[in-house]
Coordinates of C-alpha atoms in Angstrom, one line a residue:
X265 CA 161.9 113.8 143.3
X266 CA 158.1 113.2 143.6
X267 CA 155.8 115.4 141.7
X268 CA 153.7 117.5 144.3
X269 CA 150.1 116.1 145.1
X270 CA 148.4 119.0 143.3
X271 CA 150.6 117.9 139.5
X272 CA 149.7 114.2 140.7
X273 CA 146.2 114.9 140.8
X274 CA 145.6 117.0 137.3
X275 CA 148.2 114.6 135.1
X276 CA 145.6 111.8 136.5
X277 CA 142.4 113.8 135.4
X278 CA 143.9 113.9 131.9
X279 CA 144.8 110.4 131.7
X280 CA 141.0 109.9 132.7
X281 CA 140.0 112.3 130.0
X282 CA 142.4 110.7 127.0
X283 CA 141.2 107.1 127.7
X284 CA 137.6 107.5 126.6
X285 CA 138.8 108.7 123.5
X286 CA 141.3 106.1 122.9
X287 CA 139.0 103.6 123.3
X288 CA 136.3 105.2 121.1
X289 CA 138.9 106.2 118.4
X290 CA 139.6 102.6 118.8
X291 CA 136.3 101.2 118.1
X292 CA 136.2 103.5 115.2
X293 CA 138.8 102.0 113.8
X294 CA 138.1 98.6 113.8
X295 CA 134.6 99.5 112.8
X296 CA 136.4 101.3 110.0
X297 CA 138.1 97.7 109.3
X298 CA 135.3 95.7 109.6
X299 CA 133.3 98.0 106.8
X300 CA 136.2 97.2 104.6
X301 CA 136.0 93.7 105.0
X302 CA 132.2 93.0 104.7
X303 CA 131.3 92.4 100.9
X304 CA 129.0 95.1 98.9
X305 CA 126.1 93.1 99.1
X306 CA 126.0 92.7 103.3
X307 CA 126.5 96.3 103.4
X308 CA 123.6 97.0 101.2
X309 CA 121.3 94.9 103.3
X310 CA 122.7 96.6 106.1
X311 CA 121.9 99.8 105.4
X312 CA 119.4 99.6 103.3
X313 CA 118.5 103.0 101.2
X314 CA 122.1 104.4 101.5
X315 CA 123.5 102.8 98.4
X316 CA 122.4 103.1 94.9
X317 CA 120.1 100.5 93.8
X318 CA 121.2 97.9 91.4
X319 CA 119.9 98.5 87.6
X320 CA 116.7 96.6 86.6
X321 CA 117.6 93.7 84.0
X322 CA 116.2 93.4 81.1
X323 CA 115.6 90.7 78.4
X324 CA 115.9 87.2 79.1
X325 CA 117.7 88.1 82.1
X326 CA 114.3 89.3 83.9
X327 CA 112.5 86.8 82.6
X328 CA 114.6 84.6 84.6
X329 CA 114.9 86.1 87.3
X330 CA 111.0 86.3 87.6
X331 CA 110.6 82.8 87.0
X332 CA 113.3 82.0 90.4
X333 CA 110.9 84.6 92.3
X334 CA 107.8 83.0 91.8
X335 CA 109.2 79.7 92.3
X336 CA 110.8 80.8 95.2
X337 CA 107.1 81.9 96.2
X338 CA 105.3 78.9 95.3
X339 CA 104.8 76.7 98.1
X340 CA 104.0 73.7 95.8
X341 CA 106.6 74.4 92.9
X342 CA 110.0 72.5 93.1
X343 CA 112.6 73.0 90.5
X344 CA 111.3 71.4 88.2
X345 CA 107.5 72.8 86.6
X346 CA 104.9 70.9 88.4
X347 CA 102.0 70.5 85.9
X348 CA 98.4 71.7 86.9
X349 CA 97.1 68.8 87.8
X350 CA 99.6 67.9 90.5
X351 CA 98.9 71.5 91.6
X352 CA 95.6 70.8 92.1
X353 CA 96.0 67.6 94.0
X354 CA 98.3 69.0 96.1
X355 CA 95.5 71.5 96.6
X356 CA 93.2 69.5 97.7
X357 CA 95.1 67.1 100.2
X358 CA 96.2 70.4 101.6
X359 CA 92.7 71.5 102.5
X360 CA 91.6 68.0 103.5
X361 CA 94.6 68.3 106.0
X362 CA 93.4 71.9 107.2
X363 CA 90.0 71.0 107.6
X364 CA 90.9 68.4 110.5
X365 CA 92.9 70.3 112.2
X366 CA 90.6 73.0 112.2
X367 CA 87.9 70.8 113.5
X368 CA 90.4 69.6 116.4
X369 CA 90.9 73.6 117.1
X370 CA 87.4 74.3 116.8
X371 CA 86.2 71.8 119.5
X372 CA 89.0 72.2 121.9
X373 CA 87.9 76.3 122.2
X374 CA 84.6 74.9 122.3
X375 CA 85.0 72.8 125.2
X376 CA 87.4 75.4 127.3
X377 CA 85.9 77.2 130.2
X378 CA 85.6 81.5 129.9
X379 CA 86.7 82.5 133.2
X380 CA 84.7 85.5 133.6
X381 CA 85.9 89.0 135.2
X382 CA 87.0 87.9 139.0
X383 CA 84.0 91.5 139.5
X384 CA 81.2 90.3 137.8
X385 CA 80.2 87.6 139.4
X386 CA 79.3 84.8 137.5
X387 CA 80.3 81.2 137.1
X388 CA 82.8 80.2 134.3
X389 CA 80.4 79.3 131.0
X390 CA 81.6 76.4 128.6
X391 CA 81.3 77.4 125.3
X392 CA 83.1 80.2 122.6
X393 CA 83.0 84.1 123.5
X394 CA 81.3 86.4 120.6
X395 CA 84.4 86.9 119.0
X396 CA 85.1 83.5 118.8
X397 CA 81.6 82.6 116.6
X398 CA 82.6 85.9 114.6
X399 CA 85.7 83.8 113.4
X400 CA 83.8 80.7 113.4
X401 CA 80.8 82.2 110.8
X402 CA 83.7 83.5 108.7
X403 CA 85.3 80.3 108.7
X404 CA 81.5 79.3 107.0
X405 CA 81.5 82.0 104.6
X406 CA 84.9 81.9 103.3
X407 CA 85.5 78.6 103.0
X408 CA 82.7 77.0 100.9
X409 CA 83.8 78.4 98.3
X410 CA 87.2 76.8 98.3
X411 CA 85.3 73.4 97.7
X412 CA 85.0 73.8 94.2
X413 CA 88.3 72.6 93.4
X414 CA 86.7 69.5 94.0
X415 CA 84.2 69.6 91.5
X416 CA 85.6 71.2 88.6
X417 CA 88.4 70.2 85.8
X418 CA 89.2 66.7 85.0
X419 CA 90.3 65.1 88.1
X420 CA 86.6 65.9 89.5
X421 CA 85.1 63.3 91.8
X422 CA 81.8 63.9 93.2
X423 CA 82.7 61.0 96.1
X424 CA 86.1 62.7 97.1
X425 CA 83.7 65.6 97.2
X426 CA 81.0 64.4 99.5
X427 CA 83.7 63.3 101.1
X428 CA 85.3 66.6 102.0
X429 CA 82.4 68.0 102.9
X430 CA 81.4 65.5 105.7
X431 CA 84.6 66.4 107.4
X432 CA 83.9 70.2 106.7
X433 CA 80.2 69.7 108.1
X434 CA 81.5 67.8 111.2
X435 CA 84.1 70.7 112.2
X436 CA 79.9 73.1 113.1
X437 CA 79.2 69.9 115.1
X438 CA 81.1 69.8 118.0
X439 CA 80.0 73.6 118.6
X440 CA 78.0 74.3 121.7
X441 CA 74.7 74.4 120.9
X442 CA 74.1 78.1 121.7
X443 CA 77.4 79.1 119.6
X444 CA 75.8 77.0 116.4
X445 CA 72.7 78.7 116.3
X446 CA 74.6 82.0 116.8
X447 CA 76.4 81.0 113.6
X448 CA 74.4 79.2 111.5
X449 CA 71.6 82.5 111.8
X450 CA 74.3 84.3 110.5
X451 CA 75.4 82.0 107.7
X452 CA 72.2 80.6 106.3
X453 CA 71.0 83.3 103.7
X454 CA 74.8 82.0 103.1
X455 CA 74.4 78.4 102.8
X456 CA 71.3 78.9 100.8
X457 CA 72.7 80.7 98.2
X458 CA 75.9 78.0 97.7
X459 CA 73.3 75.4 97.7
X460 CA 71.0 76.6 94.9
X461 CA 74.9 77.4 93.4
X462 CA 76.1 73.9 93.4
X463 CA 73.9 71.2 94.5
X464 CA 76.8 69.3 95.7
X465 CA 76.1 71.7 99.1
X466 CA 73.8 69.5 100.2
X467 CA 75.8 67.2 101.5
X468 CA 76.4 69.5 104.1
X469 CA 72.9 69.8 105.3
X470 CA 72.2 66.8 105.1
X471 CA 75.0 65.9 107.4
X472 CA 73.5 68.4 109.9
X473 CA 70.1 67.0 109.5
X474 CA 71.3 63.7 110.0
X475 CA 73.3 64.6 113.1
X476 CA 71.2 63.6 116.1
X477 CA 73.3 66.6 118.4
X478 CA 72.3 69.7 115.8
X479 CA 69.0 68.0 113.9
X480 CA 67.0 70.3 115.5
X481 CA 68.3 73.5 116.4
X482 CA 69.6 73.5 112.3
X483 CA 66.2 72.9 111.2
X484 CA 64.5 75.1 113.0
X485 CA 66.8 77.6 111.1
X486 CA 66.9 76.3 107.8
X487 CA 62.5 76.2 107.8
X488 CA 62.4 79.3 108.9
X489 CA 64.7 80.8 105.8
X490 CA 62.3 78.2 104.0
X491 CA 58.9 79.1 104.6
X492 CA 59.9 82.8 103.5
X493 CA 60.9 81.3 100.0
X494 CA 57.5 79.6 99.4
X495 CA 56.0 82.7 97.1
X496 CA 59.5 81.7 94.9
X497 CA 58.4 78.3 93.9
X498 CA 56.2 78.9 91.0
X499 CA 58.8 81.6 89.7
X500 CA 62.2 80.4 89.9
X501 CA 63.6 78.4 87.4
X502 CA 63.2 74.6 87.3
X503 CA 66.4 73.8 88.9
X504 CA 65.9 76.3 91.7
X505 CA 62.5 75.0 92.2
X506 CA 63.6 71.6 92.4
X507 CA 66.4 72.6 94.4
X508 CA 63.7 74.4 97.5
X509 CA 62.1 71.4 96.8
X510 CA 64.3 68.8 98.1
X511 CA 65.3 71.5 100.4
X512 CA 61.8 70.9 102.2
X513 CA 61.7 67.6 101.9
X514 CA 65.1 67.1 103.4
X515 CA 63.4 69.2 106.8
X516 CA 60.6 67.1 106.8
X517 CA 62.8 63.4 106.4
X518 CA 64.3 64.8 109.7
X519 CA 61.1 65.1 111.4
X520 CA 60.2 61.3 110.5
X521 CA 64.0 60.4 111.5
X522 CA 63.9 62.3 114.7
X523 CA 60.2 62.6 116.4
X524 CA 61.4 65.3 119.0
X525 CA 61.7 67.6 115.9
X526 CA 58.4 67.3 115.9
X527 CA 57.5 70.8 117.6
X528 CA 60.2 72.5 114.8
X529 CA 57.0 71.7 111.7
X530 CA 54.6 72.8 114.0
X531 CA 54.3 76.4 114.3
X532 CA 54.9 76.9 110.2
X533 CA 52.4 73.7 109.7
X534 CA 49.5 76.3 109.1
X535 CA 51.4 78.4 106.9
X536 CA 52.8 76.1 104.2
X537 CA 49.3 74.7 103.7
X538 CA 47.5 77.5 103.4
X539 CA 50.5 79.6 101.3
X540 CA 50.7 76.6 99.0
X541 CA 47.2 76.6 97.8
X542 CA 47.0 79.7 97.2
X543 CA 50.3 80.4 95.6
X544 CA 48.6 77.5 93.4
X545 CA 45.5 78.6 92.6
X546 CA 47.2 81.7 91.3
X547 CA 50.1 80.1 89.2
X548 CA 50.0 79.1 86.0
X549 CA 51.9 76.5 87.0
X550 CA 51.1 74.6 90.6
X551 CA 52.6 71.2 90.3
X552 CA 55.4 72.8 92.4
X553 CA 53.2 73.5 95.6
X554 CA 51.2 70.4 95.2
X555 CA 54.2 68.4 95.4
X556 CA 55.0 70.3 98.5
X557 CA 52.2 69.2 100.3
X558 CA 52.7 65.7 99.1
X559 CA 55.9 65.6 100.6
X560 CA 54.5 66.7 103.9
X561 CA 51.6 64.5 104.0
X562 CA 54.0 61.4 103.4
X563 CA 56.1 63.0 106.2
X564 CA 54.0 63.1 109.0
X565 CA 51.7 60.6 107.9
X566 CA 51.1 57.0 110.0
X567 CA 49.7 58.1 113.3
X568 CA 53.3 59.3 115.2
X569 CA 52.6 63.2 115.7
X570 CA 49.5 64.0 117.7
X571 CA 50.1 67.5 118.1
X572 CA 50.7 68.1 114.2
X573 CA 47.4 66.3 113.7
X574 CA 45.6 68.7 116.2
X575 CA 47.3 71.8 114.1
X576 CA 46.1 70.2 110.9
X577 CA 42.3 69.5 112.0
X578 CA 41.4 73.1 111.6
X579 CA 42.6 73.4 107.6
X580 CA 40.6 70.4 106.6
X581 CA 37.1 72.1 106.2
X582 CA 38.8 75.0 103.6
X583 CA 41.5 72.4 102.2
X584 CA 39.8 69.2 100.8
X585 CA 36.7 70.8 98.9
X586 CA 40.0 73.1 97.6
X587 CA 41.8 69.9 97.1
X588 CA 38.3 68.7 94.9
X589 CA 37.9 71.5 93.4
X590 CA 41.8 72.1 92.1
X591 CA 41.2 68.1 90.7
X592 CA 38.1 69.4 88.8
X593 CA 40.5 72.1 87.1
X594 CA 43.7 70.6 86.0
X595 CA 44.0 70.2 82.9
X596 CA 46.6 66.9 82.8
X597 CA 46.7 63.5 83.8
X598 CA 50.0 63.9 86.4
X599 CA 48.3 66.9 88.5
X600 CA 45.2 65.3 88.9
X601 CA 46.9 62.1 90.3
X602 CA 48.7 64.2 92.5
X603 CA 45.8 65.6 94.0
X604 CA 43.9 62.4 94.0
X605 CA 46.8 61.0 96.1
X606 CA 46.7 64.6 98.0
X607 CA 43.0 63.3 99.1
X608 CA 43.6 60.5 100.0
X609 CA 46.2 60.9 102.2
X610 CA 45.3 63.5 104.2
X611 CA 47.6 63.2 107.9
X612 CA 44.4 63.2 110.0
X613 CA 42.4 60.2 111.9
X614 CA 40.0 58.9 110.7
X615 CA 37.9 59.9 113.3
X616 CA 38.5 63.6 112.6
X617 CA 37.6 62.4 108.8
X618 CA 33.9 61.2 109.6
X619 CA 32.3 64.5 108.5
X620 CA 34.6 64.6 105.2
X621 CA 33.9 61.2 104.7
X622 CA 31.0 61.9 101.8
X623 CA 33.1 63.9 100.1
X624 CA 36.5 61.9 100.2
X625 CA 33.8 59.4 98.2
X626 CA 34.4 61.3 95.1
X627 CA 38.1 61.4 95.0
X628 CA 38.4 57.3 96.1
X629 CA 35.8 56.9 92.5
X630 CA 37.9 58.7 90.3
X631 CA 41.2 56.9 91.7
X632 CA 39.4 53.8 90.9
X633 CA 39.8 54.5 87.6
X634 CA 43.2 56.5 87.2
X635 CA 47.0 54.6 87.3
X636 CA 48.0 52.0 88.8
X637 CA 49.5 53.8 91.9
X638 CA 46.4 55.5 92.5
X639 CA 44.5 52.4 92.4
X640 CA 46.1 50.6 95.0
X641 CA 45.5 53.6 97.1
X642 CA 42.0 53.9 96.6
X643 CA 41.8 49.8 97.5
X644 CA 43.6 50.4 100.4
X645 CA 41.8 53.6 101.7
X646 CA 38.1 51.5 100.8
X647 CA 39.0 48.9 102.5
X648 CA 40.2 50.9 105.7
X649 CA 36.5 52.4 105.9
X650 CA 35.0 49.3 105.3
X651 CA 37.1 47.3 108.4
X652 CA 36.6 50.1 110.9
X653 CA 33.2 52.1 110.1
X654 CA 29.5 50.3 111.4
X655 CA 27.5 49.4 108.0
X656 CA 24.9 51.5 109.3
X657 CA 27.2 54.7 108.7
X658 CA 29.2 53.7 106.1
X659 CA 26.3 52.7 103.5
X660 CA 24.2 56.2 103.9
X661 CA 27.5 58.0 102.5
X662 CA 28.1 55.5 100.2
X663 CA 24.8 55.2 98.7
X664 CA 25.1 58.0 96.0
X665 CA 28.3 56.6 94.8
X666 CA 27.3 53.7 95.1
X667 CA 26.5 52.3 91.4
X668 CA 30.1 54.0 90.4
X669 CA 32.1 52.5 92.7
X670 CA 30.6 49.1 92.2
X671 CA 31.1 49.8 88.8
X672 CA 35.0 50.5 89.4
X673 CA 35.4 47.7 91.6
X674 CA 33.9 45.2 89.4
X675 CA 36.6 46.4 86.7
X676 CA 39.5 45.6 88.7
X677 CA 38.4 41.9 88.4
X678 CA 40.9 40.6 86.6
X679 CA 43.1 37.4 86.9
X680 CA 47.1 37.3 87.2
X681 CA 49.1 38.9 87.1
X682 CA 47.2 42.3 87.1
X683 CA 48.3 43.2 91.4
X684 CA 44.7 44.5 92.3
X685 CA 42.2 42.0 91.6
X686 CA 42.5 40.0 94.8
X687 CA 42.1 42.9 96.7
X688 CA 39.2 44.2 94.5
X689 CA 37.7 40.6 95.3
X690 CA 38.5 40.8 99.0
X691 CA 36.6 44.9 99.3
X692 CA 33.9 43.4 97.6
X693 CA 33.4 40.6 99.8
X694 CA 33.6 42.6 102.9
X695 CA 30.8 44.6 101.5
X696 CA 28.7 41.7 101.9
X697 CA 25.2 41.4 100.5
X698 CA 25.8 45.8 100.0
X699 CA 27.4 44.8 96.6
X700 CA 25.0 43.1 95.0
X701 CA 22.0 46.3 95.6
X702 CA 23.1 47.6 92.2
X703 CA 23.5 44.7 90.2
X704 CA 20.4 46.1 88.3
X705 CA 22.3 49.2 87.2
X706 CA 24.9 47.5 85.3
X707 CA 26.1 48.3 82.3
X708 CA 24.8 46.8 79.2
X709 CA 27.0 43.8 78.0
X710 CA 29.0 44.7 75.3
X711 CA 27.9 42.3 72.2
X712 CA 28.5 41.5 68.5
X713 CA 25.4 42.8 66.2
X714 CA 25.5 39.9 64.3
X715 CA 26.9 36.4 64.6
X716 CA 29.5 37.3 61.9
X717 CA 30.7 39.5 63.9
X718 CA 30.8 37.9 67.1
X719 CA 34.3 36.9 69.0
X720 CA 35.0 33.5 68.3
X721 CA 35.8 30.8 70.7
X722 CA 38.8 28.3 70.6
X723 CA 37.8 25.3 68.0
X724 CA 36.6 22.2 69.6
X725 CA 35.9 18.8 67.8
X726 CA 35.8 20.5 64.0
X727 CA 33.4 23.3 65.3
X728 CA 33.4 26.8 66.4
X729 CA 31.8 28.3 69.5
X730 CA 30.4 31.7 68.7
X731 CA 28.4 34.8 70.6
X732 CA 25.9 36.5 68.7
X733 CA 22.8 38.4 69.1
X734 CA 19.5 37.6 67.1
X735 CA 17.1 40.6 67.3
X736 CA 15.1 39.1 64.3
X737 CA 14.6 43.1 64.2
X738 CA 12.0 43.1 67.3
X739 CA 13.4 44.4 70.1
X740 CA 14.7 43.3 73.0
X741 CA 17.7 41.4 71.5
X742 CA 17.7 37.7 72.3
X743 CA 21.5 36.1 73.4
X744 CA 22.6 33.1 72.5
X745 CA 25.7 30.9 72.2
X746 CA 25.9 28.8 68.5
X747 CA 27.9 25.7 68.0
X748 CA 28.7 26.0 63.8
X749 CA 31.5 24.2 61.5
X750 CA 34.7 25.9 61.4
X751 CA 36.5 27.4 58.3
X752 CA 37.7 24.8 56.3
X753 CA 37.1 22.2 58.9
X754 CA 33.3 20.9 58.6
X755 CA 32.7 17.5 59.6
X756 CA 31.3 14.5 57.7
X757 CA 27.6 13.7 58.2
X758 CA 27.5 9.8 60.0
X759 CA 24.5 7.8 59.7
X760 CA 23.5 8.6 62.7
X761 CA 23.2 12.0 62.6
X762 CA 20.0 13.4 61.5
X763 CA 20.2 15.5 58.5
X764 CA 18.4 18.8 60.2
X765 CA 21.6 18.6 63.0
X766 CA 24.2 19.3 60.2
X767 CA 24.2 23.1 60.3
X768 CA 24.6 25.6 62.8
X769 CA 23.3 25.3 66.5
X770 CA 21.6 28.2 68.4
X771 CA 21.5 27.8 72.3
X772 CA 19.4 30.4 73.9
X773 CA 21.2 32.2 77.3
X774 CA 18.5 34.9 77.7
X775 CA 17.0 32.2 80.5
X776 CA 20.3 31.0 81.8
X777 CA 21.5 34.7 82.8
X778 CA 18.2 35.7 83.7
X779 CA 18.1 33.0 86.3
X780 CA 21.5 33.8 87.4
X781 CA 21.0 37.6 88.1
X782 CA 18.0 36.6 90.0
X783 CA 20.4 34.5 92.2
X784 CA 22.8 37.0 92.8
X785 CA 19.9 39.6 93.8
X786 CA 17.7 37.5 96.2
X787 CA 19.9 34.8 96.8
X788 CA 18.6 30.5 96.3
X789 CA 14.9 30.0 96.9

């Protein structure tokens, strides 16, 4: 007999009831099961914290084990100890590797488009968003110093150096332009500081320098951080000096290699003349800001940069007399050359010289007579006035130096293979009949006092050519050239030689010069 539909209905509520438990007491047991079977070390990773930890090991047993863990951790180490040296080599190709790819990241950031906010308005802007040259300037700070692996211990090599550094310099230099000078105003005091660290630094501004895309926004930068420096030159050490130095100097090479950098020099033109001399006149030391200027003046000398020239023109009444006067000072032979060659090669026309030019007079004398170097200069600059400036205003400026520099011309005469006498021979005959108007000033001649003592010539025929003078102790002196026997050669009288003829001959050359110098002054009658 059937159950009634009431008993049918609650025995199948129960049976719903009693199955959820069946089935979770059934997954309790095989969870049960599965615990048992999963070794001690899987259960501890599983439930980490609920089982005692292991005891620490001690003795050679740790030492070991800390020697698997750092191996483990050591990206370079294989089972076997690597030395130091492969460590380092390692090292380096690693960051040689990283540095390309990081320029390859760098520039394809760069060159993506920001799509602005669909609100604001504006058209997408190539280039890196603030956040981006954030990373980029840290990417500057914190990784020049990992180029020091390169120079230090004994697999050093300054060319595998240089060599790094190009690559890390050329990662800046597919930046936008805009995002490089955001960086590189961050970075500079930076740079600076690495630079005067390590020299070997240098190689990275000179590759920006040198780069035709980021010459001049880079300069602009680095002259600015420079001209702020200048009171630092006469008080840093030597190799920090020399450092700011070459520093400038590498600015200024970029000018001359790229002429649009001109307008870069220009506004601080003004200030590093007038901050060098008189950082100079007060140092005990100047050479520093002299050569400064030096390097400038080569720089933009040779005609190429009008509107330097016109931002020069107003420093030169204050700056050559202090040129002239800072000559009359020093105290050794290099500074005064320096500022000779300062003088001389001012970066003006010559046009905008004309009402200098009687003072410029004084420094072209004295180079006449200093080294070699200087001499060629003050040929060349002489001879430059004397191509391009009328007689008529030339000789009224030259007139009260005249009769010294005739007198330094005249002692650049001298044959092969001294460099300067052609040219000395070639200013004076452009001078024309102008160099013969102090002929009367001359310098006495420089004579023996007695025929003993005078120079002897080369022996010819058994006899001795001699200069002497014979004052007979009257004044004036009387010159005279004397044909005697030479030592231990005299000749043998002939018949017909008169007896008289058998010493020493006197010929006078008081006449013979005389007539000479009145050739040379008035010219053939």
């Amino acid at each position: 007999a059937q159950p009634p539909p009431a008993a049918s209905a609650a025995a199948a509520a129960a049976a719903s009831r009693a199955a959820p438990r069946q089935a979770e007491g059934g997954t309790v047991a095989e969870g049960a099961k599965q615990t048992a079977a999963t070794p001690p070390a899987a259960t501890a990773e599983g439930e980490e914290g609920k089982r005692p930890a292991k005891p620490p090991l001690e003795g050679e047993a740790a030492r070991r084990a800390a020697l698997v863990a750092v191996t483990k951790s050591d990206p370079f180490a294989s089972d076997s100890t690597k030395s130091a040296a492969d460590s380092t080599r390692e090292c380096k190709q690693l960051l040689k590797t990283m540095i390309l790819g990081v320029k390859t990241v760098v520039w394809s950031v760069s060159n993506s488009r920001m799509q602005p906010h669909p609100l604001a308005g504006v058209q997408a802007m190539k280039g890196m968003s603030e956040e981006e040259c954030l990373l980029v300037a840290r990417l500057v700070k914190n990784g020049l110093p990992c180029f020091v692996i390169y120079g230090t211990g004994p697999d050093a090599s300054p060319g595998e150096e240089k060599e790094v550094l190009d690559y890390f310099a050329g990662v800046f230099t597919v930046l936008d332009l805009r995002n490089f000078k955001q960086v590189f105003e961050l970075q500079m005091p930076t740079l600076y500081e690495r630079v005067r660290a390590n020299s070997s630094m240098l190689t990275i501004l000179q590759h920006f320098l040198a780069n035709s895309n980021v010459s001049r926004p880079f300069a602009e930068i680095l002259l600015s951080l420079l001209v702020g420096k200048l009171p630092e030159l006469s008080a840093a050490p030597e190799a920090e000096a020399a450092t700011l130095l070459r520093l400038f100097k590498l600015v200024f090479g970029s000018i001359t290699l790229f002429p649009e950098n001109e307008p870069v020099l220009r506004p601080h033109l003004a200030t590093i003349v007038t901050s060098a001399l008189r950082y100079a006149s007060a140092s005990p030391s100047p050479a520093h800001y002299y050569s400064l200027l030096r390097a400038l003046f080569k720089s933009i000398g040779g005609g190429k940069f009008e509107s330097l020239y016109k931002e020069f023109l107003p420093l030169l009444p204050s700056l050559l007399p202090g040129l002239i006067h800072a000559h009359a000072r020093a105290r050794t032979r290099a500074l005064r050359e320096v500022l000779l060659e300062l003088c001389l090669t001012l970066p003006a026309r010559l046009s905008a010289l004309l009402p200098f030019l009687h003072l410029l007079m004084e420094p072209v004398r004295h180079a006449l007579r200093a080294s070699s170097e200087q001499v060629g200069l003050a040929l060349r600059t002489l001879e430059f006035w004397v191509d391009h400036l009328h007689p008529d205003f030339l000789q009224p400026r030259m007139g009260p130096h005249m009769r010294h520099l005739m007198a330094a011309l005249t002692r650049q005469l001298r044959p092969q293979p001294y460099p300067y006498g052609p040219t000395a021979l070639r200013v004076l005959g452009k001078l024309g009949g102008r160099n013969r108007t102090e002929l009367h000033t001359r310098p006495p001649f420089e004579v023996a006092p007695s025929v003993s003592s005078g120079a002897p010539l080369p022996t010819a025929g058994g006899h001795s050519l001699g200069v002497g003078v014979d004052s007979g102790g009257v004044p004036p002196a009387r010159l005279y050239l004397e044909l005697r026997p030479a030592a231990g050669g005299a000749v043998a009288p002939t018949a017909s030689e008169p007896p008289a003829h058998r010493g020493p001959v006197r010929l006078p050359l008081d006449p013979a010069v005389a007539r000479a110098l009145s050739l040379l002054r008035h010219g053939p009658p």
